[in-house]
mmCIF file with all atom_site columns, C-alpha atoms in Angstrom:
data_model
loop_
_atom_site.group_PDB
_atom_site.id
_atom_site.type_symbol
_atom_site.label_atom_id
_atom_site.label_alt_id
_atom_site.label_comp_id
_atom_site.label_asym_id
_atom_site.label_entity_id
_atom_site.label_seq_id
_atom_site.pdbx_PDB_ins_code
_atom_site.Cartn_x
_atom_site.Cartn_y
_atom_site.Cartn_z
_atom_site.occupancy
_atom_site.B_iso_or_equiv
_atom_site.pdbx_formal_charge
_atom_site.auth_seq_id
_atom_site.auth_comp_id
_atom_site.auth_asym_id
_atom_site.auth_atom_id
_atom_site.pdbx_PDB_model_num
ATOM 1   C CA . MET O 1 1   ? 0.000   0.000   0.000   1.00 59.00 ? 1   MET O CA 1
ATOM 2   C CA . ILE O 1 2   ? 2.751   2.464   0.919   1.00 73.00 ? 2   ILE O CA 1
ATOM 3   C CA . SER O 1 3   ? 4.689   1.755   -2.253  1.00 71.00 ? 3   SER O CA 1
ATOM 4   C CA . GLY O 1 4   ? 1.470   2.251   -4.236  1.00 74.00 ? 4   GLY O CA 1
ATOM 5   C CA . LEU O 1 5   ? 0.964   5.653   -2.636  1.00 75.00 ? 5   LEU O CA 1
ATOM 6   C CA . LEU O 1 6   ? 4.584   6.508   -3.305  1.00 70.00 ? 6   LEU O CA 1
ATOM 7   C CA . SER O 1 7   ? 4.196   5.414   -6.937  1.00 76.00 ? 7   SER O CA 1
ATOM 8   C CA . SER O 1 8   ? 1.170   7.682   -7.319  1.00 76.00 ? 8   SER O CA 1
ATOM 9   C CA . ALA O 1 9   ? 3.002   10.632  -5.774  1.00 75.00 ? 9   ALA O CA 1
ATOM 10  C CA . LEU O 1 10  ? 6.018   10.042  -8.007  1.00 78.00 ? 10  LEU O CA 1
ATOM 11  C CA . ALA O 1 11  ? 3.812   9.786   -11.098 1.00 78.00 ? 11  ALA O CA 1
ATOM 12  C CA . GLU O 1 12  ? 2.484   13.236  -10.281 1.00 76.00 ? 12  GLU O CA 1
ATOM 13  C CA . GLU O 1 13  ? 5.587   14.951  -8.944  1.00 78.00 ? 13  GLU O CA 1
ATOM 14  C CA . ALA O 1 14  ? 8.333   13.210  -10.944 1.00 81.00 ? 14  ALA O CA 1
ATOM 15  C CA . SER O 1 15  ? 6.825   13.594  -14.386 1.00 85.00 ? 15  SER O CA 1
ATOM 16  C CA . THR O 1 16  ? 9.249   14.252  -17.199 1.00 87.00 ? 16  THR O CA 1
ATOM 17  C CA . THR O 1 17  ? 7.689   17.696  -17.672 1.00 89.00 ? 17  THR O CA 1
ATOM 18  C CA . LYS O 1 18  ? 8.178   18.747  -14.035 1.00 89.00 ? 18  LYS O CA 1
ATOM 19  C CA . LEU O 1 19  ? 11.684  17.311  -13.860 1.00 88.00 ? 19  LEU O CA 1
ATOM 20  C CA . GLU O 1 20  ? 12.589  19.027  -17.111 1.00 89.00 ? 20  GLU O CA 1
ATOM 21  C CA . ALA O 1 21  ? 11.371  22.356  -15.692 1.00 88.00 ? 21  ALA O CA 1
ATOM 22  C CA . TRP O 1 22  ? 13.455  21.903  -12.530 1.00 87.00 ? 22  TRP O CA 1
ATOM 23  C CA . LEU O 1 23  ? 16.556  20.934  -14.488 1.00 88.00 ? 23  LEU O CA 1
ATOM 24  C CA . ALA O 1 24  ? 16.116  23.913  -16.822 1.00 87.00 ? 24  ALA O CA 1
ATOM 25  C CA . ARG O 1 25  ? 15.991  26.219  -13.774 1.00 86.00 ? 25  ARG O CA 1
ATOM 26  C CA . VAL O 1 26  ? 19.315  24.842  -12.604 1.00 84.00 ? 26  VAL O CA 1
ATOM 27  C CA . GLU O 1 27  ? 20.920  25.097  -16.075 1.00 84.00 ? 27  GLU O CA 1
ATOM 28  C CA . PRO O 1 28  ? 18.926  27.679  -18.075 1.00 83.00 ? 28  PRO O CA 1
ATOM 29  C CA . ASP O 1 29  ? 21.351  27.670  -21.008 1.00 81.00 ? 29  ASP O CA 1
ATOM 30  C CA . ALA O 1 30  ? 21.240  23.894  -21.574 1.00 79.00 ? 30  ALA O CA 1
ATOM 31  C CA . ALA O 1 31  ? 19.851  22.556  -24.851 1.00 76.00 ? 31  ALA O CA 1
ATOM 32  C CA . SER O 1 32  ? 16.218  21.602  -24.341 1.00 78.00 ? 32  SER O CA 1
ATOM 33  C CA . ALA O 1 33  ? 16.611  18.243  -26.134 1.00 78.00 ? 33  ALA O CA 1
ATOM 34  C CA . GLY O 1 34  ? 19.390  17.260  -23.744 1.00 85.00 ? 34  GLY O CA 1
ATOM 35  C CA . VAL O 1 35  ? 17.423  18.436  -20.718 1.00 89.00 ? 35  VAL O CA 1
ATOM 36  C CA . HIS O 1 36  ? 14.405  16.430  -21.884 1.00 89.00 ? 36  HIS O CA 1
ATOM 37  C CA . GLU O 1 37  ? 16.468  13.248  -22.241 1.00 91.00 ? 37  GLU O CA 1
ATOM 38  C CA . LEU O 1 38  ? 18.070  13.815  -18.825 1.00 92.00 ? 38  LEU O CA 1
ATOM 39  C CA . ALA O 1 39  ? 14.620  14.350  -17.289 1.00 91.00 ? 39  ALA O CA 1
ATOM 40  C CA . GLU O 1 40  ? 13.455  11.013  -18.752 1.00 92.00 ? 40  GLU O CA 1
ATOM 41  C CA . LEU O 1 41  ? 16.448  9.216   -17.236 1.00 92.00 ? 41  LEU O CA 1
ATOM 42  C CA . VAL O 1 42  ? 15.953  10.898  -13.847 1.00 93.00 ? 42  VAL O CA 1
ATOM 43  C CA . GLN O 1 43  ? 12.287  9.954   -13.973 1.00 94.00 ? 43  GLN O CA 1
ATOM 44  C CA . GLU O 1 44  ? 13.220  6.307   -14.633 1.00 94.00 ? 44  GLU O CA 1
ATOM 45  C CA . TYR O 1 45  ? 15.640  6.388   -11.695 1.00 94.00 ? 45  TYR O CA 1
ATOM 46  C CA . LEU O 1 46  ? 13.154  7.953   -9.279  1.00 94.00 ? 46  LEU O CA 1
ATOM 47  C CA . ASN O 1 47  ? 10.292  5.718   -10.359 1.00 93.00 ? 47  ASN O CA 1
ATOM 48  C CA . GLY O 1 48  ? 12.345  2.739   -9.183  1.00 93.00 ? 48  GLY O CA 1
ATOM 49  C CA . ILE O 1 49  ? 12.029  3.825   -5.537  1.00 92.00 ? 49  ILE O CA 1
ATOM 50  C CA . PRO O 1 50  ? 8.765   1.964   -4.759  1.00 93.00 ? 50  PRO O CA 1
ATOM 51  C CA . SER O 1 51  ? 9.924   -1.348  -6.245  1.00 92.00 ? 51  SER O CA 1
ATOM 52  C CA . ALA O 1 52  ? 13.299  -0.942  -4.518  1.00 93.00 ? 52  ALA O CA 1
ATOM 53  C CA . LEU O 1 53  ? 11.532  -0.493  -1.180  1.00 91.00 ? 53  LEU O CA 1
ATOM 54  C CA . ASP O 1 54  ? 9.352   -3.523  -1.903  1.00 91.00 ? 54  ASP O CA 1
ATOM 55  C CA . GLY O 1 55  ? 12.549  -5.409  -2.757  1.00 89.00 ? 55  GLY O CA 1
ATOM 56  C CA . LEU O 1 56  ? 14.146  -4.460  0.542   1.00 90.00 ? 56  LEU O CA 1
ATOM 57  C CA . VAL O 1 57  ? 11.057  -5.612  2.437   1.00 90.00 ? 57  VAL O CA 1
ATOM 58  C CA . ALA O 1 58  ? 11.034  -8.928  0.566   1.00 90.00 ? 58  ALA O CA 1
ATOM 59  C CA . MET O 1 59  ? 14.725  -9.446  1.318   1.00 88.00 ? 59  MET O CA 1
ATOM 60  C CA . THR O 1 60  ? 14.091  -8.971  5.066   1.00 89.00 ? 60  THR O CA 1
ATOM 61  C CA . LYS O 1 61  ? 12.213  -12.263 4.987   1.00 87.00 ? 61  LYS O CA 1
ATOM 62  C CA . GLU O 1 62  ? 15.119  -14.250 3.515   1.00 83.00 ? 62  GLU O CA 1
ATOM 63  C CA . ARG O 1 63  ? 16.886  -16.409 6.062   1.00 83.00 ? 63  ARG O CA 1
ATOM 64  C CA . PRO O 1 64  ? 19.506  -16.147 7.451   1.00 85.00 ? 64  PRO O CA 1
ATOM 65  C CA . PHE O 1 65  ? 20.144  -12.573 6.289   1.00 85.00 ? 65  PHE O CA 1
ATOM 66  C CA . GLY O 1 66  ? 16.761  -11.005 6.974   1.00 86.00 ? 66  GLY O CA 1
ATOM 67  C CA . ARG O 1 67  ? 17.786  -9.235  10.161  1.00 89.00 ? 67  ARG O CA 1
ATOM 68  C CA . SER O 1 68  ? 20.813  -7.684  8.462   1.00 89.00 ? 68  SER O CA 1
ATOM 69  C CA . VAL O 1 69  ? 18.643  -6.521  5.580   1.00 89.00 ? 69  VAL O CA 1
ATOM 70  C CA . ALA O 1 70  ? 16.033  -5.167  8.009   1.00 90.00 ? 70  ALA O CA 1
ATOM 71  C CA . PHE O 1 71  ? 18.670  -3.099  9.807   1.00 90.00 ? 71  PHE O CA 1
ATOM 72  C CA . ALA O 1 72  ? 19.923  -1.617  6.536   1.00 90.00 ? 72  ALA O CA 1
ATOM 73  C CA . ALA O 1 73  ? 16.374  -1.088  5.234   1.00 90.00 ? 73  ALA O CA 1
ATOM 74  C CA . GLY O 1 74  ? 15.430  0.758   8.407   1.00 90.00 ? 74  GLY O CA 1
ATOM 75  C CA . GLN O 1 75  ? 18.311  3.176   7.984   1.00 90.00 ? 75  GLN O CA 1
ATOM 76  C CA . VAL O 1 76  ? 17.399  3.728   4.334   1.00 89.00 ? 76  VAL O CA 1
ATOM 77  C CA . LEU O 1 77  ? 13.768  4.420   5.256   1.00 89.00 ? 77  LEU O CA 1
ATOM 78  C CA . LEU O 1 78  ? 14.836  6.913   7.910   1.00 89.00 ? 78  LEU O CA 1
ATOM 79  C CA . TYR O 1 79  ? 16.888  8.741   5.301   1.00 87.00 ? 79  TYR O CA 1
ATOM 80  C CA . LEU O 1 80  ? 13.978  8.686   2.845   1.00 87.00 ? 80  LEU O CA 1
ATOM 81  C CA . VAL O 1 81  ? 11.555  10.348  5.264   1.00 85.00 ? 81  VAL O CA 1
ATOM 82  C CA . ASP O 1 82  ? 14.103  12.808  6.684   1.00 85.00 ? 82  ASP O CA 1
ATOM 83  C CA . GLU O 1 83  ? 13.231  16.236  5.324   1.00 80.00 ? 83  GLU O CA 1
ATOM 84  C CA . GLU O 1 84  ? 16.653  17.593  6.228   1.00 80.00 ? 84  GLU O CA 1
ATOM 85  C CA . ASP O 1 85  ? 18.793  15.270  4.133   1.00 83.00 ? 85  ASP O CA 1
ATOM 86  C CA . LEU O 1 86  ? 21.133  16.372  1.372   1.00 83.00 ? 86  LEU O CA 1
ATOM 87  C CA . PHE O 1 87  ? 18.485  17.731  -1.017  1.00 83.00 ? 87  PHE O CA 1
ATOM 88  C CA . SER O 1 88  ? 15.166  19.172  0.102   1.00 80.00 ? 88  SER O CA 1
ATOM 89  C CA . GLU O 1 89  ? 12.095  17.913  -1.692  1.00 81.00 ? 89  GLU O CA 1
ATOM 90  C CA . ARG O 1 90  ? 10.331  21.051  -0.458  1.00 82.00 ? 90  ARG O CA 1
ATOM 91  C CA . GLU O 1 91  ? 12.826  23.249  -2.318  1.00 85.00 ? 91  GLU O CA 1
ATOM 92  C CA . MET O 1 92  ? 13.648  21.031  -5.307  1.00 83.00 ? 92  MET O CA 1
ATOM 93  C CA . GLY O 1 93  ? 10.485  19.041  -5.877  1.00 81.00 ? 93  GLY O CA 1
ATOM 94  C CA . ALA O 1 94  ? 11.061  15.450  -6.963  1.00 86.00 ? 94  ALA O CA 1
ATOM 95  C CA . LEU O 1 95  ? 14.716  16.233  -7.745  1.00 87.00 ? 95  LEU O CA 1
ATOM 96  C CA . GLY O 1 96  ? 15.162  16.369  -3.976  1.00 87.00 ? 96  GLY O CA 1
ATOM 97  C CA . LEU O 1 97  ? 14.703  12.591  -3.971  1.00 89.00 ? 97  LEU O CA 1
ATOM 98  C CA . LEU O 1 98  ? 17.841  11.949  -6.036  1.00 91.00 ? 98  LEU O CA 1
ATOM 99  C CA . ASP O 1 99  ? 20.033  11.308  -2.993  1.00 92.00 ? 99  ASP O CA 1
ATOM 100 C CA . ASP O 1 100 ? 17.327  9.154   -1.403  1.00 92.00 ? 100 ASP O CA 1
ATOM 101 C CA . ALA O 1 101 ? 16.921  7.075   -4.566  1.00 94.00 ? 101 ALA O CA 1
ATOM 102 C CA . PHE O 1 102 ? 20.690  6.729   -4.919  1.00 95.00 ? 102 PHE O CA 1
ATOM 103 C CA . LEU O 1 103 ? 20.926  5.429   -1.353  1.00 94.00 ? 103 LEU O CA 1
ATOM 104 C CA . ILE O 1 104 ? 18.045  2.970   -1.807  1.00 94.00 ? 104 ILE O CA 1
ATOM 105 C CA . HIS O 1 105 ? 19.343  1.522   -5.079  1.00 95.00 ? 105 HIS O CA 1
ATOM 106 C CA . GLY O 1 106 ? 22.898  1.506   -3.716  1.00 95.00 ? 106 GLY O CA 1
ATOM 107 C CA . CYS O 1 107 ? 21.854  -0.323  -0.573  1.00 94.00 ? 107 CYS O CA 1
ATOM 108 C CA . LEU O 1 108 ? 20.235  -3.092  -2.624  1.00 93.00 ? 108 LEU O CA 1
ATOM 109 C CA . THR O 1 109 ? 23.418  -3.412  -4.666  1.00 92.00 ? 109 THR O CA 1
ATOM 110 C CA . ALA O 1 110 ? 25.599  -3.485  -1.535  1.00 92.00 ? 110 ALA O CA 1
ATOM 111 C CA . LEU O 1 111 ? 23.380  -6.107  0.119   1.00 92.00 ? 111 LEU O CA 1
ATOM 112 C CA . CYS O 1 112 ? 23.628  -8.414  -2.895  1.00 90.00 ? 112 CYS O CA 1
ATOM 113 C CA . ALA O 1 113 ? 27.407  -7.888  -3.060  1.00 91.00 ? 113 ALA O CA 1
ATOM 114 C CA . THR O 1 114 ? 27.845  -8.630  0.651   1.00 90.00 ? 114 THR O CA 1
ATOM 115 C CA . PHE O 1 115 ? 25.422  -11.555 0.717   1.00 88.00 ? 115 PHE O CA 1
ATOM 116 C CA . PRO O 1 116 ? 25.766  -13.316 -2.655  1.00 87.00 ? 116 PRO O CA 1
ATOM 117 C CA . GLU O 1 117 ? 23.129  -15.815 -1.513  1.00 86.00 ? 117 GLU O CA 1
ATOM 118 C CA . LEU O 1 118 ? 20.545  -13.015 -1.667  1.00 84.00 ? 118 LEU O CA 1
ATOM 119 C CA . SER O 1 119 ? 18.989  -12.304 -4.990  1.00 82.00 ? 119 SER O CA 1
ATOM 120 C CA . LEU O 1 120 ? 17.176  -9.250  -6.197  1.00 83.00 ? 120 LEU O CA 1
ATOM 121 C CA . PRO O 1 121 ? 13.487  -9.905  -5.655  1.00 83.00 ? 121 PRO O CA 1
ATOM 122 C CA . PRO O 1 122 ? 11.133  -10.233 -8.602  1.00 86.00 ? 122 PRO O CA 1
ATOM 123 C CA . GLY O 1 123 ? 9.517   -6.916  -9.354  1.00 87.00 ? 123 GLY O CA 1
ATOM 124 C CA . TYR O 1 124 ? 12.673  -4.898  -8.740  1.00 89.00 ? 124 TYR O CA 1
ATOM 125 C CA . ALA O 1 125 ? 14.763  -3.942  -11.715 1.00 89.00 ? 125 ALA O CA 1
ATOM 126 C CA . PRO O 1 126 ? 17.783  -1.774  -11.004 1.00 92.00 ? 126 PRO O CA 1
ATOM 127 C CA . PRO O 1 127 ? 17.924  1.458   -12.982 1.00 93.00 ? 127 PRO O CA 1
ATOM 128 C CA . SER O 1 128 ? 19.394  1.125   -16.435 1.00 93.00 ? 128 SER O CA 1
ATOM 129 C CA . GLY O 1 129 ? 23.101  1.797   -16.747 1.00 93.00 ? 129 GLY O CA 1
ATOM 130 C CA . ARG O 1 130 ? 22.312  4.968   -18.661 1.00 93.00 ? 130 ARG O CA 1
ATOM 131 C CA . ALA O 1 131 ? 19.951  6.283   -15.952 1.00 93.00 ? 131 ALA O CA 1
ATOM 132 C CA . ALA O 1 132 ? 22.420  5.363   -13.192 1.00 94.00 ? 132 ALA O CA 1
ATOM 133 C CA . ALA O 1 133 ? 25.264  7.106   -15.018 1.00 93.00 ? 133 ALA O CA 1
ATOM 134 C CA . ALA O 1 134 ? 23.140  10.217  -15.626 1.00 93.00 ? 134 ALA O CA 1
ATOM 135 C CA . VAL O 1 135 ? 22.151  10.489  -11.955 1.00 93.00 ? 135 VAL O CA 1
ATOM 136 C CA . ARG O 1 136 ? 25.691  9.769   -10.773 1.00 92.00 ? 136 ARG O CA 1
ATOM 137 C CA . THR O 1 137 ? 26.960  12.610  -12.979 1.00 92.00 ? 137 THR O CA 1
ATOM 138 C CA . LEU O 1 138 ? 24.097  14.951  -12.055 1.00 92.00 ? 138 LEU O CA 1
ATOM 139 C CA . LEU O 1 139 ? 24.815  14.755  -8.326  1.00 92.00 ? 139 LEU O CA 1
ATOM 140 C CA . PRO O 1 140 ? 27.439  17.172  -6.955  1.00 91.00 ? 140 PRO O CA 1
ATOM 141 C CA . ALA O 1 141 ? 31.059  16.004  -7.177  1.00 90.00 ? 141 ALA O CA 1
ATOM 142 C CA . GLY O 1 142 ? 31.928  13.572  -4.397  1.00 91.00 ? 142 GLY O CA 1
ATOM 143 C CA . VAL O 1 143 ? 28.314  12.850  -3.405  1.00 92.00 ? 143 VAL O CA 1
ATOM 144 C CA . PRO O 1 144 ? 27.942  9.572   -5.356  1.00 93.00 ? 144 PRO O CA 1
ATOM 145 C CA . GLU O 1 145 ? 31.165  8.235   -3.848  1.00 95.00 ? 145 GLU O CA 1
ATOM 146 C CA . ALA O 1 146 ? 30.089  9.303   -0.350  1.00 94.00 ? 146 ALA O CA 1
ATOM 147 C CA . LEU O 1 147 ? 26.708  7.616   -0.798  1.00 93.00 ? 147 LEU O CA 1
ATOM 148 C CA . ASP O 1 148 ? 28.430  4.476   -2.139  1.00 94.00 ? 148 ASP O CA 1
ATOM 149 C CA . ARG O 1 149 ? 30.608  4.365   1.000   1.00 94.00 ? 149 ARG O CA 1
ATOM 150 C CA . THR O 1 150 ? 27.532  4.944   3.161   1.00 93.00 ? 150 THR O CA 1
ATOM 151 C CA . CYS O 1 151 ? 25.779  1.956   1.570   1.00 93.00 ? 151 CYS O CA 1
ATOM 152 C CA . GLU O 1 152 ? 28.819  -0.287  1.901   1.00 93.00 ? 152 GLU O CA 1
ATOM 153 C CA . ASN O 1 153 ? 29.430  0.719   5.521   1.00 91.00 ? 153 ASN O CA 1
ATOM 154 C CA . LEU O 1 154 ? 25.763  0.388   6.430   1.00 91.00 ? 154 LEU O CA 1
ATOM 155 C CA . VAL O 1 155 ? 25.618  -3.133  5.050   1.00 91.00 ? 155 VAL O CA 1
ATOM 156 C CA . ARG O 1 156 ? 28.948  -4.015  6.682   1.00 89.00 ? 156 ARG O CA 1
ATOM 157 C CA . VAL O 1 157 ? 27.608  -2.888  10.086  1.00 90.00 ? 157 VAL O CA 1
ATOM 158 C CA . ALA O 1 158 ? 24.353  -4.777  9.500   1.00 88.00 ? 158 ALA O CA 1
ATOM 159 C CA . ALA O 1 159 ? 26.283  -7.933  8.583   1.00 88.00 ? 159 ALA O CA 1
ATOM 160 C CA . THR O 1 160 ? 28.418  -7.618  11.710  1.00 87.00 ? 160 THR O CA 1
ATOM 161 C CA . LEU O 1 161 ? 25.499  -6.971  14.051  1.00 85.00 ? 161 LEU O CA 1
ATOM 162 C CA . TYR O 1 162 ? 23.361  -9.760  12.672  1.00 81.00 ? 162 TYR O CA 1
ATOM 163 C CA . ALA O 1 163 ? 25.908  -12.320 11.494  1.00 71.00 ? 163 ALA O CA 1
ATOM 164 C CA . PRO O 1 164 ? 24.002  -15.367 10.263  1.00 63.00 ? 164 PRO O CA 1
ATOM 165 C CA . GLY O 1 165 ? 26.495  -17.777 11.825  1.00 52.00 ? 165 GLY O CA 1
ATOM 166 C CA . GLY O 1 166 ? 25.289  -16.959 15.326  1.00 43.00 ? 166 GLY O CA 1
ATOM 167 C CA . GLN O 1 167 ? 21.601  -17.308 14.528  1.00 46.00 ? 167 GLN O CA 1
ATOM 168 C CA . ARG O 1 168 ? 19.839  -20.596 14.992  1.00 48.00 ? 168 ARG O CA 1
ATOM 169 C CA . ASP O 1 169 ? 17.043  -21.660 12.718  1.00 52.00 ? 169 ASP O CA 1
ATOM 170 C CA . PRO O 1 170 ? 13.877  -20.475 14.449  1.00 54.00 ? 170 PRO O CA 1
ATOM 171 C CA . GLY O 1 171 ? 11.809  -23.179 12.766  1.00 59.00 ? 171 GLY O CA 1
ATOM 172 C CA . PRO O 1 172 ? 8.559   -22.570 10.960  1.00 69.00 ? 172 PRO O CA 1
ATOM 173 C CA . ASP O 1 173 ? 7.013   -19.127 10.914  1.00 66.00 ? 173 ASP O CA 1
ATOM 174 C CA . PRO O 1 174 ? 4.600   -18.536 13.805  1.00 69.00 ? 174 PRO O CA 1
ATOM 175 C CA . PRO O 1 175 ? 0.927   -18.236 12.906  1.00 79.00 ? 175 PRO O CA 1
ATOM 176 C CA . ARG O 1 176 ? -0.162  -14.767 11.881  1.00 76.00 ? 176 ARG O CA 1
ATOM 177 C CA . PRO O 1 177 ? -2.220  -12.927 14.515  1.00 77.00 ? 177 PRO O CA 1
ATOM 178 C CA . THR O 1 178 ? -5.874  -12.367 13.788  1.00 77.00 ? 178 THR O CA 1
ATOM 179 C CA . LEU O 1 179 ? -8.159  -9.576  14.891  1.00 75.00 ? 179 LEU O CA 1
ATOM 180 C CA . ARG O 1 180 ? -10.632 -10.519 17.630  1.00 79.00 ? 180 ARG O CA 1
ATOM 181 C CA . VAL O 1 181 ? -13.759 -9.030  16.101  1.00 77.00 ? 181 VAL O CA 1
ATOM 182 C CA . GLY O 1 182 ? -16.126 -11.286 18.053  1.00 81.00 ? 182 GLY O CA 1
ATOM 183 C CA . ASP O 1 183 ? -14.534 -10.369 21.391  1.00 77.00 ? 183 ASP O CA 1
ATOM 184 C CA . ALA O 1 184 ? -14.661 -6.654  20.523  1.00 79.00 ? 184 ALA O CA 1
ATOM 185 C CA . LEU O 1 185 ? -18.341 -6.905  19.575  1.00 77.00 ? 185 LEU O CA 1
ATOM 186 C CA . ALA O 1 186 ? -19.070 -8.791  22.840  1.00 80.00 ? 186 ALA O CA 1
ATOM 187 C CA . ILE O 1 187 ? -17.410 -6.088  24.929  1.00 80.00 ? 187 ILE O CA 1
ATOM 188 C CA . LEU O 1 188 ? -19.345 -3.396  23.088  1.00 79.00 ? 188 LEU O CA 1
ATOM 189 C CA . SER O 1 189 ? -22.664 -5.116  23.758  1.00 80.00 ? 189 SER O CA 1
ATOM 190 C CA . SER O 1 190 ? -21.931 -5.444  27.481  1.00 81.00 ? 190 SER O CA 1
ATOM 191 C CA . ALA O 1 191 ? -20.393 -1.995  28.014  1.00 72.00 ? 191 ALA O CA 1
ATOM 192 C CA . PRO O 1 192 ? -22.633 0.906   29.021  1.00 77.00 ? 192 PRO O CA 1
ATOM 193 C CA . ARG O 1 193 ? -23.166 3.531   26.350  1.00 73.00 ? 193 ARG O CA 1
#
């Protein structure tokens, strides 16, 4: 549900037209054809956020690495919702999500590199090489490398904290809890109004 809402918001806010307008504000003298193509690539990159988040959630359920993935995913989510990160969405519109998207995609890459047994979940396709290169070049000098190191270090810490060797197999998944509608209705009928 959350990724669906995020997809809807991105469809509205990260349209090629809006991104193109933002990019043209930053570089007013750029050729419009080039800005349009760049906007399309940025849009592709940003539109991968919901499936990347879904991918992270799916990977948290993979044993024995789920806890490590969950730790890394939590940090990525905190960064995503932080309004005071590197770029402000309030000031830059959807372009403000570039650092967030870079971190999310980078974290998935770092997780798969650190835990080769993990695989990218179905439904997540990393950004094309062209889109990744465009965003990497668009970000200020040094930022992509800093975000790469952040992803690698985050996953390294997660792997150390939740090393699979020390975890025992917890057995089958416990039954899912159910809502107690009948009990709630019974209490309502016996409670004074």
